[in-house]
CSV table of C-alpha atoms and ligand atoms in Angstrom, one decimal:
chain,number,residue,atom,x,y,z
A,1,MET,CA,203.8,-62.8,44.7
A,2,MET,CA,200.8,-60.7,43.8
A,3,ILE,CA,198.9,-59.0,46.7
A,4,VAL,CA,195.3,-57.9,46.4
A,5,LEU,CA,193.0,-56.0,48.7
A,6,GLY,CA,189.3,-57.2,48.8
A,7,LEU,CA,186.1,-55.7,50.0
A,8,GLU,CA,183.0,-57.6,50.8
A,9,GLY,CA,179.7,-56.1,51.9
A,10,THR,CA,176.8,-57.7,50.0
A,11,ALA,CA,174.6,-58.0,53.1
A,12,TRP,CA,175.3,-58.3,56.8
A,13,ASN,CA,179.1,-58.4,56.9
A,14,LEU,CA,181.5,-55.6,55.9
A,15,SER,CA,184.9,-57.1,55.5
A,16,CYS,CA,188.2,-56.0,54.1
A,17,ALA,CA,191.1,-58.3,53.5
A,18,LEU,CA,194.6,-58.5,52.1
A,19,VAL,CA,195.7,-61.8,50.5
A,20,ASP,CA,198.6,-63.1,48.5
A,21,GLU,CA,198.7,-66.3,46.4
A,22,VAL,CA,199.3,-68.5,49.4
A,23,ASP,CA,197.4,-67.1,52.3
A,24,VAL,CA,195.4,-64.3,54.0
A,25,ILE,CA,197.7,-61.6,55.2
A,26,ALA,CA,195.1,-59.5,57.1
A,27,GLU,CA,191.3,-59.3,57.5
A,28,LYS,CA,189.1,-56.9,59.4
A,29,SER,CA,185.3,-57.1,59.5
A,30,ALA,CA,182.3,-55.2,61.0
A,31,THR,CA,179.1,-57.1,61.4
A,32,TYR,CA,175.6,-55.5,61.1
A,33,VAL,CA,173.2,-57.0,63.5
A,34,PRO,CA,169.6,-55.8,63.0
A,35,ALA,CA,168.0,-54.2,66.0
A,36,LYS,CA,164.9,-56.3,65.3
A,37,GLY,CA,163.6,-58.5,62.4
A,38,GLY,CA,165.8,-59.3,59.4
A,39,ILE,CA,168.3,-57.4,57.4
A,40,HIS,CA,167.2,-53.9,56.4
A,41,PRO,CA,169.1,-53.0,53.2
A,42,ARG,CA,169.5,-49.3,53.9
A,43,GLU,CA,170.4,-49.8,57.5
A,44,ALA,CA,172.9,-52.4,56.6
A,45,ALA,CA,174.4,-50.0,54.0
A,46,GLN,CA,174.5,-47.2,56.6
A,47,HIS,CA,176.4,-49.6,58.9
A,48,HIS,CA,178.9,-50.4,56.2
A,49,ALA,CA,179.4,-46.7,55.4
A,50,GLU,CA,180.0,-46.0,59.1
A,51,HIS,CA,182.6,-48.8,59.5
A,52,MET,CA,184.3,-48.6,56.1
A,53,ALA,CA,187.1,-46.3,57.2
A,54,SER,CA,188.0,-48.3,60.2
A,55,VAL,CA,188.0,-51.8,58.5
A,56,VAL,CA,190.0,-50.5,55.5
A,57,LYS,CA,192.5,-48.7,57.8
A,58,ALA,CA,193.1,-51.8,59.9
A,59,VAL,CA,194.1,-53.7,56.7
A,60,LEU,CA,196.1,-50.8,55.2
A,61,ASP,CA,198.0,-50.5,58.5
A,62,VAL,CA,199.3,-54.0,58.1
A,63,ALA,CA,200.3,-53.4,54.5
A,64,ARG,CA,202.2,-50.2,55.5
A,65,LYS,CA,203.9,-51.9,58.5
A,66,ASP,CA,205.1,-54.8,56.4
A,67,ASP,CA,205.8,-52.5,53.4
A,68,LEU,CA,203.5,-54.5,51.1
A,69,ALA,CA,202.5,-53.2,47.6
A,70,ILE,CA,198.9,-53.6,46.8
A,71,GLU,CA,198.5,-54.5,43.1
A,72,GLY,CA,194.7,-54.6,42.8
A,73,VAL,CA,191.4,-53.8,44.6
A,74,ALA,CA,188.7,-56.4,44.3
A,75,PHE,CA,185.1,-55.8,45.5
A,76,SER,CA,181.9,-57.8,45.5
A,77,GLN,CA,180.0,-56.5,42.6
A,78,GLY,CA,176.9,-58.7,43.2
A,79,PRO,CA,174.6,-60.4,43.8
A,80,GLY,CA,173.5,-58.7,46.9
A,81,LEU,CA,171.5,-55.8,48.4
A,82,GLY,CA,171.7,-52.7,46.2
A,83,PRO,CA,172.4,-50.1,48.8
A,84,CYS,CA,175.1,-52.3,50.4
A,85,LEU,CA,176.8,-53.0,47.1
A,86,ARG,CA,176.9,-49.3,46.2
A,87,THR,CA,178.6,-48.4,49.4
A,88,VAL,CA,181.3,-51.1,48.9
A,89,ALA,CA,181.8,-50.2,45.2
A,90,THR,CA,182.2,-46.5,46.0
A,91,ALA,CA,185.0,-47.3,48.5
A,92,ALA,CA,186.6,-49.8,46.2
A,93,ARG,CA,186.7,-47.2,43.3
A,94,ALA,CA,188.3,-44.7,45.6
A,95,LEU,CA,191.0,-47.1,46.8
A,96,SER,CA,191.8,-48.2,43.3
A,97,LEU,CA,192.3,-44.5,42.3
A,98,LYS,CA,194.3,-43.8,45.4
A,99,PHE,CA,196.7,-46.6,44.8
A,100,GLY,CA,196.6,-46.3,41.0
A,101,VAL,CA,195.9,-50.1,40.7
A,102,PRO,CA,193.2,-52.0,38.8
A,103,LEU,CA,189.7,-52.6,40.1
A,104,VAL,CA,188.3,-56.1,39.9
A,105,GLY,CA,184.5,-56.7,40.2
A,106,VAL,CA,184.0,-60.1,41.7
A,107,ASN,CA,180.9,-62.3,41.7
A,108,HIS,CA,180.1,-63.0,45.3
A,109,CYS,CA,178.9,-66.6,44.8
A,110,ILE,CA,182.0,-67.5,42.8
A,111,ALA,CA,184.2,-66.0,45.5
A,112,HIS,CA,182.6,-68.5,48.0
A,113,ILE,CA,183.5,-71.3,45.6
A,114,GLU,CA,187.0,-70.1,44.9
A,115,VAL,CA,188.0,-69.6,48.5
A,116,GLY,CA,186.6,-73.0,49.3
A,117,LYS,CA,188.7,-74.6,46.6
A,118,TRP,CA,191.8,-72.6,47.7
A,119,LYS,CA,191.4,-73.6,51.4
A,120,THR,CA,190.4,-77.2,51.0
A,121,GLY,CA,192.3,-78.4,47.9
A,122,ALA,CA,189.2,-79.4,46.0
A,123,THR,CA,189.9,-79.2,42.3
A,124,ASP,CA,186.7,-79.8,40.3
A,125,PRO,CA,183.8,-80.2,42.7
A,126,VAL,CA,180.1,-80.1,42.6
A,127,VAL,CA,179.4,-77.1,44.9
A,128,LEU,CA,176.5,-76.8,47.3
A,129,TYR,CA,176.3,-73.1,48.1
A,130,VAL,CA,173.9,-72.4,50.9
A,131,SER,CA,173.7,-69.0,52.5
A,132,GLY,CA,171.4,-66.2,53.7
A,133,GLY,CA,170.8,-65.0,50.2
A,134,ASN,CA,171.5,-68.0,47.9
A,135,SER,CA,171.0,-71.7,47.5
A,136,GLN,CA,172.6,-73.3,44.5
A,137,VAL,CA,174.1,-76.5,43.3
A,138,LEU,CA,176.9,-75.8,40.8
A,139,ALA,CA,179.7,-77.3,38.8
A,140,LEU,CA,182.3,-76.0,36.4
A,141,ARG,CA,181.5,-77.0,32.8
A,142,ARG,CA,182.9,-75.6,29.6
A,143,GLY,CA,184.3,-72.5,31.2
A,144,ARG,CA,181.4,-71.5,33.5
A,145,TYR,CA,180.0,-72.4,36.8
A,146,ARG,CA,176.7,-73.9,35.6
A,147,ILE,CA,173.8,-73.9,38.0
A,148,PHE,CA,172.4,-77.4,38.1
A,149,GLY,CA,169.8,-76.6,40.7
A,150,GLU,CA,168.7,-73.6,42.8
A,151,THR,CA,165.9,-72.3,44.9
A,152,LEU,CA,162.7,-71.3,43.2
A,153,ASP,CA,161.9,-68.9,46.0
A,154,ILE,CA,163.9,-68.0,49.1
A,155,SER,CA,167.3,-69.4,50.2
A,156,VAL,CA,167.5,-72.1,52.8
A,157,GLY,CA,169.3,-69.7,55.2
A,158,ASN,CA,166.5,-67.1,54.7
A,159,ALA,CA,163.9,-69.9,55.4
A,160,LEU,CA,165.7,-70.9,58.6
A,161,ASP,CA,166.0,-67.2,59.7
A,162,LYS,CA,162.3,-66.5,58.8
A,163,PHE,CA,161.1,-69.5,60.8
A,164,ALA,CA,163.3,-68.5,63.7
A,165,ARG,CA,161.8,-65.0,63.8
A,166,GLN,CA,158.3,-66.4,63.7
A,167,VAL,CA,158.9,-68.5,66.8
A,168,GLY,CA,160.6,-65.6,68.6
A,169,LEU,CA,164.3,-66.3,68.1
A,170,PRO,CA,166.7,-63.6,67.2
A,171,HIS,CA,168.5,-63.2,63.8
A,172,PRO,CA,170.4,-65.2,62.5
A,173,GLY,CA,168.2,-68.2,63.3
A,174,GLY,CA,170.3,-71.0,61.7
A,175,PRO,CA,172.7,-71.7,64.7
A,176,LYS,CA,169.9,-71.4,67.2
A,177,LEU,CA,167.7,-73.9,65.4
A,178,GLU,CA,170.6,-76.3,65.1
A,179,ALA,CA,171.2,-76.1,68.9
A,180,LEU,CA,167.5,-76.7,69.6
A,181,ALA,CA,167.2,-79.6,67.1
A,182,ARG,CA,169.8,-81.5,69.1
A,183,SER,CA,167.3,-82.3,71.9
A,184,SER,CA,164.6,-83.6,69.5
A,185,LYS,CA,163.0,-87.0,69.9
A,186,GLU,CA,160.6,-87.0,66.9
A,187,TYR,CA,160.3,-86.2,63.2
A,188,ILE,CA,157.2,-84.3,62.2
A,189,PRO,CA,156.5,-84.5,58.4
A,190,LEU,CA,156.9,-81.1,56.6
A,191,PRO,CA,156.7,-80.2,52.9
A,192,TYR,CA,159.6,-81.7,50.9
A,193,VAL,CA,159.7,-79.7,47.6
A,194,VAL,CA,162.2,-80.7,44.9
A,195,LYS,CA,161.0,-79.9,41.3
A,196,GLY,CA,163.4,-81.3,38.7
A,197,MET,CA,166.8,-80.1,40.1
A,198,ASP,CA,165.4,-77.1,41.9
A,199,PHE,CA,164.1,-76.7,45.4
A,200,SER,CA,161.7,-74.5,47.3
A,201,PHE,CA,161.8,-73.4,50.9
A,202,SER,CA,159.1,-70.9,51.5
A,203,GLY,CA,156.3,-73.4,52.0
A,204,LEU,CA,158.5,-75.3,54.4
A,205,SER,CA,159.2,-72.2,56.5
A,206,THR,CA,155.5,-71.4,56.7
A,207,ALA,CA,154.5,-75.0,57.5
A,208,ALA,CA,157.1,-75.2,60.2
A,209,ALA,CA,155.8,-72.0,61.9
A,210,GLN,CA,152.3,-73.6,61.9
A,211,ALA,CA,153.7,-76.8,63.3
A,212,ALA,CA,155.4,-74.9,66.1
A,213,LYS,CA,152.0,-73.9,67.5
A,214,LYS,CA,151.2,-77.6,68.1
A,215,TYR,CA,154.4,-79.5,68.6
A,216,ASP,CA,157.6,-79.3,70.6
A,217,LEU,CA,159.8,-76.6,69.2
A,218,ALA,CA,162.9,-78.9,69.3
A,219,ASP,CA,161.0,-81.5,67.2
A,220,VAL,CA,160.0,-78.8,64.6
A,221,CYS,CA,163.6,-77.5,64.4
A,222,HIS,CA,164.9,-81.0,63.9
A,223,SER,CA,162.2,-81.8,61.3
A,224,PHE,CA,162.9,-78.5,59.4
A,225,GLN,CA,166.6,-79.4,59.2
A,226,GLU,CA,166.0,-83.0,58.1
A,227,THR,CA,163.6,-81.9,55.4
A,228,ALA,CA,165.5,-79.0,54.0
A,229,PHE,CA,168.9,-80.7,54.1
A,230,SER,CA,167.5,-83.9,52.5
A,231,MET,CA,166.3,-81.7,49.6
A,232,LEU,CA,169.8,-80.2,49.2
A,233,VAL,CA,171.6,-83.5,49.5
A,234,GLU,CA,169.2,-85.1,46.9
A,235,VAL,CA,170.0,-82.5,44.3
A,236,SER,CA,173.7,-82.5,45.1
A,237,GLU,CA,173.8,-86.2,44.7
A,238,ARG,CA,172.0,-86.1,41.3
A,239,ALA,CA,174.4,-83.3,40.1
A,240,LEU,CA,177.4,-85.4,41.1
A,241,ALA,CA,176.1,-88.3,39.1
A,242,HIS,CA,175.1,-86.2,36.1
A,243,ALA,CA,178.2,-84.1,35.9
A,244,GLU,CA,180.4,-87.2,36.6
A,245,LYS,CA,182.4,-85.4,39.3
A,246,LYS,CA,184.2,-87.0,42.2
A,247,GLU,CA,184.2,-84.1,44.8
A,248,VAL,CA,181.6,-82.2,46.7
A,249,LEU,CA,182.4,-78.8,48.2
A,250,LEU,CA,180.1,-77.2,50.8
A,251,VAL,CA,180.2,-73.3,51.0
A,252,GLY,CA,178.1,-70.5,52.4
A,253,GLY,CA,177.0,-69.7,56.0
A,254,VAL,CA,174.5,-72.6,56.3
A,255,GLY,CA,177.5,-74.9,55.7
A,256,ALA,CA,178.4,-74.3,59.3
A,257,ASN,CA,175.6,-76.8,60.2
A,258,SER,CA,177.0,-80.1,61.5
A,259,ARG,CA,173.9,-82.1,60.5
A,260,LEU,CA,174.1,-80.9,56.9
A,261,ARG,CA,177.8,-81.8,56.9
A,262,GLU,CA,177.0,-85.2,58.3
A,263,MET,CA,174.3,-85.9,55.6
A,264,LEU,CA,176.6,-84.8,52.8
A,265,ASN,CA,179.4,-86.9,54.2
A,266,ILE,CA,177.2,-90.0,54.2
A,267,MET,CA,176.1,-89.4,50.6
A,268,CYS,CA,179.7,-88.8,49.4
A,269,ASP,CA,180.8,-92.0,51.2
A,270,GLU,CA,178.2,-94.0,49.5
A,271,ARG,CA,179.1,-92.6,46.1
A,272,GLY,CA,182.9,-92.8,46.5
A,273,ALA,CA,183.2,-89.0,46.3
A,274,LYS,CA,185.4,-86.8,48.4
A,275,PHE,CA,183.7,-84.2,50.7
A,276,TYR,CA,185.3,-80.8,51.3
A,277,VAL,CA,184.4,-78.1,53.8
A,278,PRO,CA,186.5,-75.0,54.4
A,279,GLU,CA,187.2,-73.7,57.8
A,280,LYS,CA,184.3,-71.8,59.4
A,281,LYS,CA,185.9,-68.3,58.9
A,282,PHE,CA,185.8,-68.9,55.1
A,283,MET,CA,182.2,-70.2,55.0
A,284,GLY,CA,180.2,-67.1,55.7
A,285,ASP,CA,180.8,-63.8,53.8
A,286,ASN,CA,184.4,-62.6,54.2
A,287,GLY,CA,186.7,-60.1,52.5
A,288,SER,CA,189.4,-62.8,51.9
A,289,MET,CA,187.2,-64.6,49.4
A,290,ILE,CA,186.8,-61.5,47.4
A,291,ALA,CA,190.5,-60.6,47.6
A,292,TYR,CA,191.5,-64.1,46.6
A,293,THR,CA,189.1,-64.3,43.7
A,294,GLY,CA,190.1,-60.9,42.5
A,295,LEU,CA,193.7,-62.1,42.6
A,296,VAL,CA,193.1,-65.2,40.4
A,297,MET,CA,191.0,-63.1,38.0
A,298,MET,CA,193.8,-60.5,37.7
A,299,LYS,CA,196.4,-63.2,37.2
A,300,SER,CA,194.3,-64.4,34.3
A,301,GLY,CA,194.2,-60.9,32.8
A,302,VAL,CA,190.8,-59.8,34.0
A,303,THR,CA,190.2,-56.3,35.5
A,304,THR,CA,187.2,-54.1,35.6
A,305,PRO,CA,187.4,-50.6,34.0
A,306,LEU,CA,185.7,-47.9,36.1
A,307,ALA,CA,183.0,-47.5,33.5
A,308,GLU,CA,182.0,-51.1,34.0
A,309,SER,CA,182.1,-51.1,37.8
A,310,ARG,CA,178.4,-50.4,38.4
A,311,VAL,CA,177.0,-52.8,40.9
A,312,ARG,CA,175.0,-55.9,39.8
A,313,PRO,CA,172.4,-56.8,42.5
A,314,GLY,CA,171.1,-59.7,40.3
A,315,PHE,CA,174.6,-60.9,39.1
A,316,ARG,CA,174.3,-64.6,38.3
A,317,THR,CA,177.0,-67.2,38.8
A,318,ASP,CA,176.8,-68.5,35.3
A,319,GLU,CA,177.4,-65.1,33.7
A,320,VAL,CA,181.1,-65.2,34.5
A,321,ASP,CA,183.7,-66.7,32.2
A,322,VAL,CA,186.0,-68.7,34.4
A,323,THR,CA,189.3,-67.5,32.8
A,324,TRP,CA,191.6,-68.6,35.6
A,325,GLN,CA,191.0,-72.4,35.7
B,401,LIG,P1,176.0,-66.1,54.6
B,401,LIG,O1,174.9,-65.4,53.9
B,401,LIG,O2,176.8,-67.1,53.7
B,401,LIG,O3,176.9,-65.3,55.4
B,401,LIG,O4,175.3,-67.1,55.7
B,401,LIG,C1,174.3,-66.6,56.6
B,401,LIG,C2,173.3,-67.7,56.9
B,401,LIG,O5,173.8,-68.8,57.5
B,401,LIG,C3,172.1,-67.2,57.8
B,401,LIG,O6,170.9,-67.5,57.2
B,401,LIG,C4,172.3,-68.1,59.0
B,401,LIG,O7,171.1,-68.4,59.7
B,401,LIG,C5,172.9,-69.3,58.4
B,401,LIG,N1,173.7,-70.1,59.4
B,401,LIG,C6,174.8,-69.8,60.1
B,401,LIG,N2,175.1,-70.8,60.9
B,401,LIG,C7,174.3,-71.8,60.7
B,401,LIG,C8,174.1,-73.1,61.3
B,401,LIG,N3,174.9,-73.6,62.2
B,401,LIG,N4,173.1,-73.9,60.8
B,401,LIG,C9,172.2,-73.4,59.9
B,401,LIG,N5,172.3,-72.2,59.3
B,401,LIG,C10,173.3,-71.4,59.8
B,402,LIG,MG1,177.4,-65.2,50.9
């Protein structure tokens, strides 16, 4: 069985993992938590540089102890924060040279999808990918993950985090808003923006911060979730109908939200589609998803020559030929 090492570090989480074709063998992460405000790209990159040796060592120790041969080094090539990507790519190049094995540049969004499929058994889903940096509805069509709908401005995770900051809650705001929303009694109307198959969240975040000056915070959190998640579910439902798929896969950090899951579950039930969510540890950014995607790419014959290993901060999901499906 092939064994690949993967390195993730597009934003807040530096993570190194070792996987084979069946499971995760080892994973070690170091999480950057901003002292105040949101993620600062250079500070996050500094964090990753400081912790790189220890997370890599922890994984290599397992490989050495079990006498495992690493056959490839995968890294998240983009999209993500430039300084963070460069730190990770530098380490990945060094490891690939050290072990004399191929380098594989992985698209971070595709890695979320592939690990989701691997860990849930979904085969050909419409994917709702909602995270701190991205919000997209995708499905595989003619060899690429086509983007059916996406955010026109900021991601839903970013909108939740921004709103949380404006009402004085620490980063990341998503889980805190979810907890507060549970005690809400009332829905306050907020801007619902779906244009064609795309959505927008920046107006919602601003309007919610305004509403929080007048209304109960729990009610605003609840209303924020109901509005934002309804937008996501509407577009996912239309993609399901349009692409004629029978599965929905939820991935990305915002997918941890139980209300979002509940809403998607209801929609899937009504449509006779099957709903898949991976375990929580595979939802947010993690090294295993990069290692696994690198592995399936390598098995299909794809590697990344050193000369083509420059980072790609704006790397789009639909630029990648899905050679492994
Ligand atoms: P990722 O970029 O995929 O690692 O996801 C990080 C994002 O997920 C951040 O914006 C968090 O606020 C958000 N998040 C994490 N847990 C939850 C939750 N329970 N509800 C809503 N958003 C969440
Ligand atoms: Mg992510």
